[in-house]
CSV table of C-alpha atoms and ligand atoms in Angstrom, one decimal:
chain,number,residue,atom,x,y,z
A,1,MET,CA,-11.1,-6.3,-25.0
A,2,ARG,CA,-7.9,-7.3,-26.0
A,3,GLU,CA,-7.3,-3.8,-27.8
A,4,ALA,CA,-8.2,-2.4,-24.0
A,5,VAL,CA,-6.1,-4.5,-22.1
A,6,ALA,CA,-3.2,-3.2,-25.2
A,7,ALA,CA,-3.8,0.1,-24.5
A,8,ALA,CA,-3.7,-0.3,-20.8
A,9,LEU,CA,-0.5,-2.2,-20.9
A,10,SER,CA,1.2,0.3,-22.9
A,11,ARG,CA,0.0,2.9,-20.8
A,12,GLY,CA,1.0,1.1,-17.6
A,13,ALA,CA,4.7,0.4,-18.9
A,14,SER,CA,5.3,4.2,-20.1
A,15,GLU,CA,3.8,5.3,-16.6
A,16,GLY,CA,5.5,2.6,-14.5
A,17,ARG,CA,2.1,1.4,-13.4
A,18,SER,CA,0.9,-2.6,-13.0
A,19,THR,CA,-2.1,-3.8,-14.8
A,20,ALA,CA,-4.5,-6.1,-13.7
A,21,VAL,CA,-7.4,-8.3,-15.6
A,22,LEU,CA,-10.4,-9.6,-14.0
A,23,LEU,CA,-12.5,-12.3,-15.6
A,24,VAL,CA,-15.9,-12.8,-14.1
A,25,GLY,CA,-17.7,-16.0,-14.9
A,26,LEU,CA,-21.2,-16.1,-13.9
A,27,GLU,CA,-22.9,-19.1,-12.8
A,28,GLY,CA,-26.2,-20.2,-14.0
A,29,ALA,CA,-27.3,-16.2,-14.0
A,30,ASP,CA,-30.2,-15.9,-16.7
A,31,GLY,CA,-30.5,-12.3,-18.6
A,32,ALA,CA,-31.3,-10.0,-16.4
A,33,ALA,CA,-28.9,-10.9,-13.6
A,34,ARG,CA,-26.4,-10.7,-16.3
A,35,ASP,CA,-27.0,-7.3,-16.9
A,36,GLY,CA,-27.5,-6.6,-13.7
A,37,PHE,CA,-23.7,-7.4,-12.7
A,38,GLY,CA,-21.9,-5.8,-16.0
A,39,GLU,CA,-23.5,-2.4,-13.7
A,40,LEU,CA,-21.9,-3.7,-10.6
A,41,ILE,CA,-18.8,-4.5,-11.9
A,42,ARG,CA,-19.3,-0.7,-13.3
A,43,ARG,CA,-19.3,0.1,-10.1
A,44,SER,CA,-16.7,-1.7,-8.7
A,45,VAL,CA,-14.0,-0.6,-10.4
A,46,LEU,CA,-12.3,3.1,-11.5
A,47,ARG,CA,-14.6,5.5,-13.8
A,48,ASP,CA,-11.7,5.2,-16.3
A,49,ASP,CA,-11.3,1.2,-15.9
A,50,PRO,CA,-12.5,-0.3,-19.2
A,51,ILE,CA,-15.0,-3.0,-19.1
A,52,GLY,CA,-16.1,-5.0,-21.4
A,53,ARG,CA,-17.4,-8.7,-22.5
A,54,PHE,CA,-14.6,-11.3,-23.4
A,55,GLY,CA,-16.1,-14.4,-25.2
A,56,ASP,CA,-18.8,-15.7,-22.1
A,57,GLU,CA,-17.2,-13.6,-19.7
A,58,TYR,CA,-17.1,-10.0,-17.9
A,59,ALA,CA,-13.9,-8.4,-18.2
A,60,ALA,CA,-12.4,-5.1,-16.2
A,61,VAL,CA,-9.2,-3.4,-16.8
A,62,LEU,CA,-8.0,-2.2,-13.4
A,63,GLN,CA,-5.3,0.8,-14.4
A,64,ASP,CA,-3.8,1.3,-11.2
A,65,ILE,CA,-3.1,-1.5,-9.2
A,66,ARG,CA,-0.8,-0.6,-5.9
A,67,SER,CA,-0.6,-4.2,-4.7
A,68,VAL,CA,-2.3,-7.6,-5.7
A,69,ASP,CA,-4.5,-7.1,-3.0
A,70,ASN,CA,-6.0,-3.9,-4.6
A,71,ALA,CA,-7.6,-6.6,-7.8
A,72,GLU,CA,-8.6,-8.7,-4.5
A,73,ALA,CA,-10.5,-6.5,-3.0
A,74,VAL,CA,-12.3,-5.6,-6.6
A,75,ALA,CA,-13.0,-9.4,-7.0
A,76,ARG,CA,-14.5,-9.8,-3.5
A,77,ARG,CA,-16.5,-6.8,-3.8
A,78,ILE,CA,-18.0,-8.4,-7.2
A,79,ALA,CA,-17.7,-12.1,-5.4
A,80,VAL,CA,-20.3,-11.4,-2.7
A,81,ALA,CA,-23.2,-9.7,-4.8
A,82,GLY,CA,-23.8,-12.9,-6.2
A,83,PRO,CA,-22.5,-16.2,-8.5
A,84,ALA,CA,-19.3,-15.3,-9.8
A,85,ARG,CA,-16.3,-16.9,-10.1
A,86,ILE,CA,-13.8,-14.5,-10.7
A,87,GLY,CA,-9.6,-15.0,-12.4
A,88,ILE,CA,-7.5,-12.3,-11.8
A,89,ALA,CA,-3.7,-11.4,-13.8
A,90,VAL,CA,-1.4,-9.0,-13.2
A,91,ALA,CA,1.4,-7.5,-14.8
A,92,ALA,CA,3.9,-5.5,-14.1
A,93,PRO,CA,4.9,-2.4,-16.1
A,94,GLY,CA,6.4,-4.5,-19.9
A,95,GLU,CA,6.1,-7.5,-18.5
A,96,TYR,CA,3.3,-9.3,-20.5
A,97,GLY,CA,1.5,-8.5,-23.8
A,98,ALA,CA,-2.4,-8.2,-23.9
A,99,ASP,CA,-2.7,-11.9,-25.0
A,100,ASP,CA,-0.7,-13.0,-22.8
A,101,LEU,CA,-2.3,-11.3,-19.3
A,102,LEU,CA,-5.8,-12.0,-20.7
A,103,ASN,CA,-4.8,-16.1,-21.1
A,104,ARG,CA,-3.4,-16.0,-17.4
A,105,ALA,CA,-6.6,-14.4,-15.9
A,106,ALA,CA,-8.2,-17.3,-18.1
A,107,LEU,CA,-6.3,-19.7,-16.4
A,108,ALA,CA,-7.2,-18.5,-13.1
A,109,LEU,CA,-10.5,-18.3,-14.1
A,110,GLN,CA,-10.6,-21.6,-14.3
A,111,GLU,CA,-8.6,-22.4,-11.3
A,112,ALA,CA,-11.5,-20.5,-9.1
A,113,ARG,CA,-14.4,-22.6,-10.9
A,114,SER,CA,-12.3,-25.5,-9.1
A,115,ARG,CA,-11.2,-24.6,-6.3
A,116,PRO,CA,-11.4,-27.2,-3.0
A,117,ASP,CA,-12.1,-24.2,-0.6
A,118,GLY,CA,-14.8,-22.7,-2.2
A,119,ALA,CA,-12.8,-19.4,-2.5
A,120,PRO,CA,-14.3,-17.6,-5.6
A,121,TRP,CA,-11.4,-16.0,-6.9
A,122,ALA,CA,-8.1,-16.8,-8.1
A,123,CYS,CA,-5.0,-14.9,-9.1
A,124,TYR,CA,-2.7,-16.6,-11.5
A,125,GLU,CA,0.2,-17.1,-9.7
A,126,PRO,CA,3.4,-17.5,-12.2
A,127,ASP,CA,5.9,-20.1,-12.0
A,128,PRO,CA,8.1,-18.5,-9.8
A,129,THR,CA,10.9,-20.7,-11.5
A,130,ALA,CA,9.8,-19.3,-15.1
A,131,THR,CA,10.7,-15.9,-14.3
A,132,THR,CA,10.4,-12.7,-16.8
A,133,PRO,CA,13.6,-10.2,-16.9
A,134,LEU,CA,12.1,-7.6,-14.9
A,135,ALA,CA,11.8,-10.0,-12.3
A,136,GLU,CA,15.3,-11.4,-12.5
A,137,ALA,CA,16.5,-8.0,-12.4
A,138,LEU,CA,14.6,-7.3,-9.1
A,139,ARG,CA,16.0,-10.5,-7.6
A,140,GLU,CA,19.1,-8.5,-7.3
A,141,ALA,CA,18.0,-5.1,-6.3
A,142,THR,CA,18.1,-5.9,-2.7
A,143,THR,CA,21.6,-7.5,-3.3
A,144,LYS,CA,23.1,-4.9,-5.9
A,145,ASP,CA,22.0,-1.6,-3.5
A,146,GLN,CA,19.0,-0.3,-5.7
A,147,LEU,CA,16.7,0.3,-3.5
A,148,ARG,CA,16.3,3.8,-2.2
A,149,LEU,CA,14.1,5.1,0.5
A,150,LEU,CA,12.3,8.4,0.4
A,151,TYR,CA,10.6,9.9,3.5
A,152,GLN,CA,7.2,11.2,3.8
A,153,PRO,CA,6.5,14.1,6.5
A,154,ILE,CA,3.1,13.3,8.6
A,155,VAL,CA,2.9,16.4,10.2
A,156,ALA,CA,-0.1,17.5,13.4
A,157,LEU,CA,-3.1,19.8,12.9
A,158,PRO,CA,-3.1,22.4,12.7
A,159,ASP,CA,0.0,23.7,13.3
A,160,ALA,CA,1.7,21.5,10.5
A,161,GLU,CA,4.5,20.3,13.0
A,162,LEU,CA,6.2,17.1,12.2
A,163,THR,CA,5.5,14.4,13.9
A,164,GLY,CA,6.5,11.1,11.6
A,165,VAL,CA,7.7,10.5,8.3
A,166,GLU,CA,6.4,7.5,6.5
A,167,ALA,CA,9.1,5.4,4.5
A,168,LEU,CA,8.5,5.0,0.9
A,169,VAL,CA,10.3,2.7,-0.9
A,170,ARG,CA,12.0,3.7,-4.6
A,171,TRP,CA,13.6,1.1,-7.1
A,172,ALA,CA,16.9,2.7,-8.8
A,173,HIS,CA,16.3,0.3,-11.8
A,174,PRO,CA,19.9,0.6,-13.6
A,175,GLU,CA,18.5,1.2,-17.2
A,176,ARG,CA,14.5,2.5,-16.7
A,177,GLY,CA,15.6,4.9,-13.8
A,178,THR,CA,14.1,5.3,-10.9
A,179,LEU,CA,10.9,3.4,-10.7
A,180,GLU,CA,7.3,4.2,-7.9
A,181,PRO,CA,6.3,1.4,-5.7
A,182,ASP,CA,3.7,0.6,-8.1
A,183,ALA,CA,5.9,-0.8,-10.3
A,184,PHE,CA,7.4,-3.3,-8.7
A,185,VAL,CA,5.9,-4.0,-5.5
A,186,PRO,CA,3.5,-6.2,-7.0
A,187,LEU,CA,5.7,-8.3,-8.8
A,188,ALA,CA,7.8,-8.5,-6.0
A,189,GLU,CA,4.5,-9.9,-4.0
A,190,ARG,CA,4.2,-12.2,-6.7
A,191,VAL,CA,7.1,-13.9,-7.1
A,192,GLY,CA,8.1,-14.0,-3.8
A,193,LEU,CA,10.7,-11.7,-3.1
A,194,ILE,CA,8.7,-9.0,-1.2
A,195,GLY,CA,9.3,-10.7,1.6
A,196,GLU,CA,13.0,-9.9,1.5
A,197,ILE,CA,12.3,-6.0,0.1
A,198,GLY,CA,10.3,-5.7,3.1
A,199,ARG,CA,13.2,-6.4,5.5
A,200,TRP,CA,15.5,-4.4,3.9
A,201,VAL,CA,13.4,-1.7,4.0
A,202,LEU,CA,12.7,-1.9,7.6
A,203,GLN,CA,16.3,-2.1,8.1
A,204,GLU,CA,17.4,0.5,6.3
A,205,ALA,CA,14.6,2.8,7.4
A,206,SER,CA,15.1,2.3,11.3
A,207,THR,CA,18.6,2.9,11.0
A,208,GLN,CA,17.8,6.4,9.2
A,209,ALA,CA,15.2,7.3,11.7
A,210,ALA,CA,17.3,6.0,15.1
A,211,ARG,CA,19.4,9.0,13.5
A,212,TRP,CA,17.4,11.8,13.2
A,213,GLN,CA,15.7,10.5,16.7
A,214,ARG,CA,19.2,12.2,18.3
A,215,ARG,CA,17.8,15.4,17.1
A,216,MET,CA,13.6,14.8,17.7
A,217,PRO,CA,13.6,11.7,19.9
A,218,ALA,CA,9.5,11.2,19.6
A,219,LEU,CA,9.9,11.2,15.7
A,220,GLN,CA,7.4,8.4,14.9
A,221,LEU,CA,8.6,5.6,11.7
A,222,ASN,CA,6.0,4.3,9.2
A,223,VAL,CA,6.6,1.4,7.3
A,224,ASN,CA,4.1,-0.2,5.0
A,225,VAL,CA,3.9,-3.9,5.0
A,226,SER,CA,2.2,-6.1,2.4
A,227,PRO,CA,-0.6,-8.3,3.4
A,228,ARG,CA,1.9,-11.3,1.9
A,229,GLN,CA,4.6,-10.5,4.4
A,230,LEU,CA,1.7,-11.5,6.8
A,231,ASP,CA,1.3,-14.7,5.5
A,232,ASP,CA,4.9,-15.8,6.5
A,233,ASP,CA,4.7,-17.2,10.0
A,234,GLY,CA,8.4,-15.4,11.1
A,235,PHE,CA,7.3,-12.1,10.1
A,236,ALA,CA,6.6,-10.9,13.5
A,237,ALA,CA,9.9,-12.4,15.3
A,238,GLU,CA,11.7,-10.8,12.3
A,239,VAL,CA,10.5,-7.4,12.9
A,240,LEU,CA,11.9,-7.2,16.7
A,241,ARG,CA,15.2,-8.8,15.6
A,242,VAL,CA,15.3,-6.0,12.6
A,243,LEU,CA,14.3,-3.4,15.8
A,244,ASP,CA,17.2,-5.1,18.0
A,245,ARG,CA,19.6,-4.9,15.4
A,246,THR,CA,18.9,-1.1,14.7
A,247,GLY,CA,18.4,0.1,17.8
A,248,PHE,CA,15.1,1.7,17.5
A,249,PHE,CA,12.4,1.6,19.7
A,250,PRO,CA,9.5,-0.1,18.9
A,251,GLY,CA,6.8,2.3,20.8
A,252,ASN,CA,8.3,4.4,17.4
A,253,LEU,CA,7.3,2.5,15.1
A,254,VAL,CA,3.6,2.6,13.0
A,255,LEU,CA,3.3,-0.5,10.6
A,256,GLU,CA,1.3,0.3,7.9
A,257,VAL,CA,-1.2,-2.7,6.9
A,258,THR,CA,-4.2,-2.8,4.8
A,259,GLU,CA,-7.9,-3.8,5.4
A,260,GLY,CA,-7.7,-6.7,3.3
A,261,ALA,CA,-4.6,-8.3,5.1
A,262,VAL,CA,-6.4,-8.9,8.1
A,263,ILE,CA,-10.1,-9.5,7.6
A,264,GLY,CA,-10.2,-13.3,7.4
A,265,ALA,CA,-6.7,-13.8,8.5
A,266,PRO,CA,-6.9,-15.0,11.9
A,267,ALA,CA,-2.9,-15.7,11.7
A,268,SER,CA,-2.3,-12.3,10.5
A,269,VAL,CA,-4.1,-10.8,13.4
A,270,ALA,CA,-2.1,-13.2,15.9
A,271,GLN,CA,0.7,-11.8,14.2
A,272,LEU,CA,0.1,-7.8,14.5
A,273,ALA,CA,-1.2,-8.7,18.3
A,274,VAL,CA,2.7,-10.0,18.9
A,275,LEU,CA,3.9,-6.9,17.7
A,276,SER,CA,1.1,-5.1,18.8
A,277,ASN,CA,2.4,-6.1,23.0
A,278,ALA,CA,5.7,-5.3,21.5
A,279,GLY,CA,5.0,-1.9,21.8
A,280,ILE,CA,4.5,-1.1,18.3
A,281,ARG,CA,1.7,0.5,16.6
A,282,ILE,CA,-0.7,-0.6,14.1
A,283,ALA,CA,-1.9,1.4,11.1
A,284,LEU,CA,-4.9,0.4,9.2
A,285,ASP,CA,-3.9,1.9,5.5
A,286,ASP,CA,-6.0,3.8,2.6
A,287,PHE,CA,-9.1,2.9,5.1
A,288,GLY,CA,-12.3,3.1,3.8
A,289,THR,CA,-10.7,1.9,0.2
A,290,GLY,CA,-11.3,-2.1,1.3
A,291,TYR,CA,-13.7,-4.6,2.6
A,292,SER,CA,-14.1,-1.9,5.8
A,293,SER,CA,-15.7,-4.7,7.9
A,294,LEU,CA,-16.6,-2.6,10.7
A,295,ARG,CA,-17.3,-5.6,12.8
A,296,TYR,CA,-13.7,-6.3,13.2
A,297,LEU,CA,-12.2,-3.2,13.7
A,298,ALA,CA,-12.8,-2.9,17.1
A,299,ARG,CA,-11.8,-6.4,17.9
A,300,LEU,CA,-8.4,-5.5,15.5
A,301,PRO,CA,-5.0,-4.6,17.1
A,302,VAL,CA,-5.0,-1.2,15.3
A,303,ASP,CA,-3.9,2.4,17.0
A,304,VAL,CA,-4.0,4.3,14.0
A,305,LEU,CA,-6.5,5.2,11.1
A,306,LYS,CA,-5.5,6.6,7.5
A,307,LEU,CA,-8.0,7.8,5.6
A,308,ASP,CA,-7.2,7.4,2.0
A,309,ARG,CA,-7.0,10.3,-0.1
A,310,LEU,CA,-9.7,9.3,-2.4
A,311,PHE,CA,-12.2,10.4,0.7
A,312,VAL,CA,-10.2,13.6,1.1
A,313,ALA,CA,-9.7,14.6,-2.3
A,314,GLU,CA,-13.9,14.9,-2.2
A,315,LEU,CA,-13.5,17.4,0.7
A,316,ASP,CA,-15.5,20.8,-0.7
A,317,GLY,CA,-17.4,22.2,2.4
A,318,THR,CA,-20.3,20.4,2.1
A,319,SER,CA,-21.7,17.4,4.0
A,320,ARG,CA,-22.3,15.5,1.1
A,321,GLY,CA,-18.5,15.8,-0.1
A,322,GLY,CA,-17.1,15.3,3.6
A,323,ALA,CA,-19.6,12.4,4.4
A,324,VAL,CA,-17.0,9.7,4.4
A,325,ALA,CA,-14.2,11.2,5.9
A,326,GLN,CA,-16.0,12.8,8.6
A,327,ALA,CA,-17.4,8.6,9.3
A,328,VAL,CA,-14.0,7.7,9.3
A,329,LEU,CA,-12.9,9.9,11.4
A,330,ARG,CA,-15.4,9.7,13.9
A,331,LEU,CA,-15.5,6.3,14.2
A,332,GLY,CA,-11.5,6.9,14.9
A,333,GLN,CA,-12.8,9.2,18.0
A,334,ILE,CA,-14.5,6.5,18.9
A,335,LEU,CA,-12.6,3.7,18.9
A,336,ASN,CA,-9.9,5.9,20.1
A,337,LEU,CA,-7.4,5.5,17.4
A,338,ASP,CA,-4.9,8.5,16.0
A,339,THR,CA,-6.4,9.2,12.8
A,340,VAL,CA,-3.9,10.7,9.6
A,341,ALA,CA,-5.6,12.0,6.6
A,342,GLU,CA,-3.8,11.0,3.3
A,343,GLY,CA,-3.4,13.3,0.3
A,344,VAL,CA,-3.8,16.6,2.0
A,345,GLU,CA,-3.2,18.7,-1.7
A,346,ASN,CA,-4.3,22.5,-0.8
A,347,GLU,CA,-5.1,24.5,2.6
A,348,ALA,CA,-8.6,24.1,2.2
A,349,GLN,CA,-8.4,20.3,3.3
A,350,ALA,CA,-6.0,21.0,5.7
A,351,ARG,CA,-8.3,23.5,7.2
A,352,GLU,CA,-11.6,21.2,6.6
A,353,LEU,CA,-9.7,17.8,8.5
A,354,THR,CA,-9.3,20.2,11.1
A,355,LEU,CA,-12.8,21.1,11.8
A,356,LEU,CA,-13.6,17.3,11.4
A,357,GLY,CA,-10.9,16.6,14.1
A,358,CYS,CA,-8.8,14.7,12.1
A,359,HIS,CA,-5.6,14.5,14.4
A,360,LYS,CA,-2.5,14.6,11.4
A,361,ALA,CA,-2.0,14.8,7.7
A,362,GLN,CA,0.0,13.6,5.0
A,363,GLY,CA,0.5,14.9,1.3
A,364,TYR,CA,1.8,17.3,-1.2
A,365,HIS,CA,0.3,20.3,0.7
A,366,PHE,CA,2.7,19.9,3.6
A,367,ALA,CA,5.2,17.8,1.9
A,368,ARG,CA,6.3,15.1,-1.1
A,369,PRO,CA,8.2,12.2,-0.3
A,370,LEU,CA,11.9,13.4,0.9
A,371,THR,CA,15.4,12.2,0.2
A,372,PRO,CA,16.8,12.0,3.3
A,373,ALA,CA,19.1,15.1,3.2
A,374,GLU,CA,15.6,16.9,2.5
A,375,LEU,CA,14.2,15.5,5.5
A,376,GLN,CA,17.0,16.5,7.1
A,377,ARG,CA,15.9,20.2,7.2
A,378,TRP,CA,12.6,19.4,9.0
A,379,LEU,CA,14.0,18.5,12.1
A,380,PRO,CA,14.4,20.9,15.0
A,381,ALA,CA,18.0,22.0,14.8
A,382,GLY,CA,19.3,21.0,18.3
A,383,ASP,CA,22.8,20.8,19.3
A,384,LEU,CA,24.8,17.8,17.9
A,385,SER,CA,27.7,16.7,20.3
A,386,ARG,CA,31.3,16.6,18.8
A,387,TYR,CA,30.9,12.8,19.5
A,388,GLU,CA,27.9,12.9,17.3
A,389,ALA,CA,29.0,15.2,14.9
A,390,GLU,CA,32.6,13.2,14.4
A,391,VAL,CA,32.2,9.5,15.9
A,392,TRP,CA,29.0,9.0,13.8
A,393,GLY,CA,29.6,11.0,10.8
A,394,PRO,CA,27.5,12.9,9.1
A,395,GLU,CA,23.8,12.9,9.8
A,396,VAL,CA,22.0,12.1,6.5
B,401,C2E,P1,0.6,4.8,0.1
B,401,C2E,O1,0.7,3.6,1.6
B,401,C2E,O2,-1.1,4.9,0.2
B,401,C2E,O3,1.2,5.9,0.5
B,401,C2E,C1,1.5,7.1,0.2
B,401,C2E,C2,1.2,6.9,-1.3
B,401,C2E,O4,0.8,8.3,-1.7
B,401,C2E,C3,3.0,7.8,-2.0
B,401,C2E,O5,2.9,7.2,-3.4
B,401,C2E,C4,2.9,9.2,-1.6
B,401,C2E,O6,4.1,9.5,-2.8
B,401,C2E,C5,1.8,9.5,-2.4
B,401,C2E,N1,1.4,10.9,-1.9
B,401,C2E,C6,1.4,11.3,-1.0
B,401,C2E,N2,1.1,12.9,-0.8
B,401,C2E,C7,0.0,13.0,-1.9
B,401,C2E,C8,-0.7,14.1,-2.2
B,401,C2E,O7,-0.8,14.9,-1.9
B,401,C2E,N3,-1.7,13.7,-3.4
B,401,C2E,C9,-1.2,12.7,-3.7
B,401,C2E,N4,-2.0,12.5,-5.5
B,401,C2E,N5,-0.2,11.3,-3.7
B,401,C2E,C10,0.1,12.0,-2.4
B,401,C2E,P2,3.6,6.0,-3.7
B,401,C2E,O8,5.4,7.0,-2.4
B,401,C2E,O9,4.1,6.1,-4.9
B,401,C2E,O10,3.4,4.9,-3.1
B,401,C2E,C11,2.9,4.0,-3.3
B,401,C2E,C12,2.3,2.7,-2.4
B,401,C2E,O11,3.3,1.8,-2.4
B,401,C2E,C13,1.7,3.1,-1.2
B,401,C2E,O12,0.9,3.9,-1.2
B,401,C2E,C14,2.7,1.5,-0.5
B,401,C2E,O13,0.7,1.3,-0.3
B,401,C2E,C15,3.1,0.7,-1.3
B,401,C2E,N6,4.8,1.2,-0.9
B,401,C2E,C16,5.5,1.9,-0.8
B,401,C2E,N7,6.7,1.7,0.2
B,401,C2E,C17,6.4,0.5,0.4
B,401,C2E,C18,7.2,-0.6,0.9
B,401,C2E,O14,8.0,-0.3,1.5
B,401,C2E,N8,7.0,-1.7,1.3
B,401,C2E,C19,5.3,-2.4,0.7
B,401,C2E,N9,4.9,-3.3,0.7
B,401,C2E,N10,4.7,-1.3,-0.3
B,401,C2E,C20,5.5,-0.1,0.0
B,402,CA,CA1,1.1,3.5,3.5
B,403,CA,CA1,-2.0,5.1,1.9
C-alpha cells in the first residue's frame, strides 16, 4: 500500500493532481462482512485507483481528486453500507510523501472513531499554522496577482450558439508554471484560502463579463463555488456586495455548487435561498456523481443541472450507454430545470444529447477553456460607441 501511495503521489506531482488516502476501519465485522467491504470499496473508487490492506484496515488511494468533497463523497458511500469508520487525508501535488499522507489518514481515522457527533468519517485538517511551502506560496497568490481565469463557452443545442461562459481558475506559479485547479483548490480548501480565492474569482469574472455584456447583454456567467465557501455565514452577503461593486446583473450569474455542499447542510441551503431570491441562479455541478439525493432535489433552490462528463462519455447510441444521461435530463425536465451537459467531446455526443432533450452543452467539441482575448472572438460583433472603445479601453 505504501508503494501504491508513493507511486500515486509522484504521478500526482508530475501531472498536477491532488491525491487522497482513505483508511477504512471496520467495527466488529466478521470475515464474510470484511470481504464484502473490500468489494464495496472497489466499487466506490475509480477503476485505476489502488485499494488494499494497510495493517488491519482497508486503504484506498484516490488519484483524481477535484476537491476534498470528492473524497468525502466516497467515504459517505462506504459509510452508508455498514459499520465503517473512515480517515481521509489529502495531499496537493508534491505536498507530502507517502508516509506522511498515510500517517495523516491514520490520525483522521482515530478522530473518526471518537467523534462526539458520531459522523463515521473525519478528514485530516492540517494545523493552519504548520504550513507547507506550497500553501505559503498560495497564500500570496492573490496579492501577487498570480491567479488567472479562463472562460469556457456554454452553448445552446443544437445550434451551438453561445449562451454563457464558465470561469475556470488557474494559478500562474512563479516556478512551476500554470497550475490547474486540481493542483491547488483542494489545498486552498484545507488551509482556509478558498474564501479569498473565490472572492477574487467572482470579482474578476464579473468585471470581465460585465464588459462582454456590452456586446452580448444576455451572456451568462457561471462561477464555481466550493462547499467550504458556503460554510461561511457571510457568503451570500459577500456575493451580493461584489456584484454591487462590479455592476454585474445578478440575473446573469449562475453559481455552480456540488450536491455534497448542500445535502444535509441547511445553513448552506439557506444562503443559496438568499442568493436565489436576489435573482442569482444556482446550478448543481457534476450532477449524478455525488450523493444524488433525489428526495432533497425538488426542495432545493436549484435552477440548472449540469450532467457530469462521466455520463456524457458513456453515450454510445445505446439505451444502456445513455441511461444515466437520459434519467438526469428527464429529471431536469420534470423539475423544469435548465440542463447542461459537460465534457462534450464529439459530434455524436452532441447529437445524442440533443435527441435526449438536453438544452445546453460545454466541452472540447465546442471550445476549450479560453483566455479572455480568445473568448472575445465568440461574441457577436456589435458596434462599439466611441465612448466605449476609447473611454473604457480595449474590451479584453
Ligand atoms: P468543473 O466545474 O467540472 O469544470 C469543468 C472542467 O472540465 C474544467 O477543468 C474543464 O477544463 C474540463 N473540461 C471542459 N470540457 C471538457 C471536455 O470536453 N473533456 C474533458 N475531459 N474535460 C473538459 P478545470 O478547468 O481543470 O477545472 C477542474 C475543476 O476545478 C472544475 O471542475 C471545478 O470543480 C474546479 N474549479 C475551477 N475553477 C474554480 C474556481 O474558481 N473555484 C472553485 N472553487 N473551483 C474551481
Ligand atoms: Ca463547474
Ligand atoms: Ca462539472
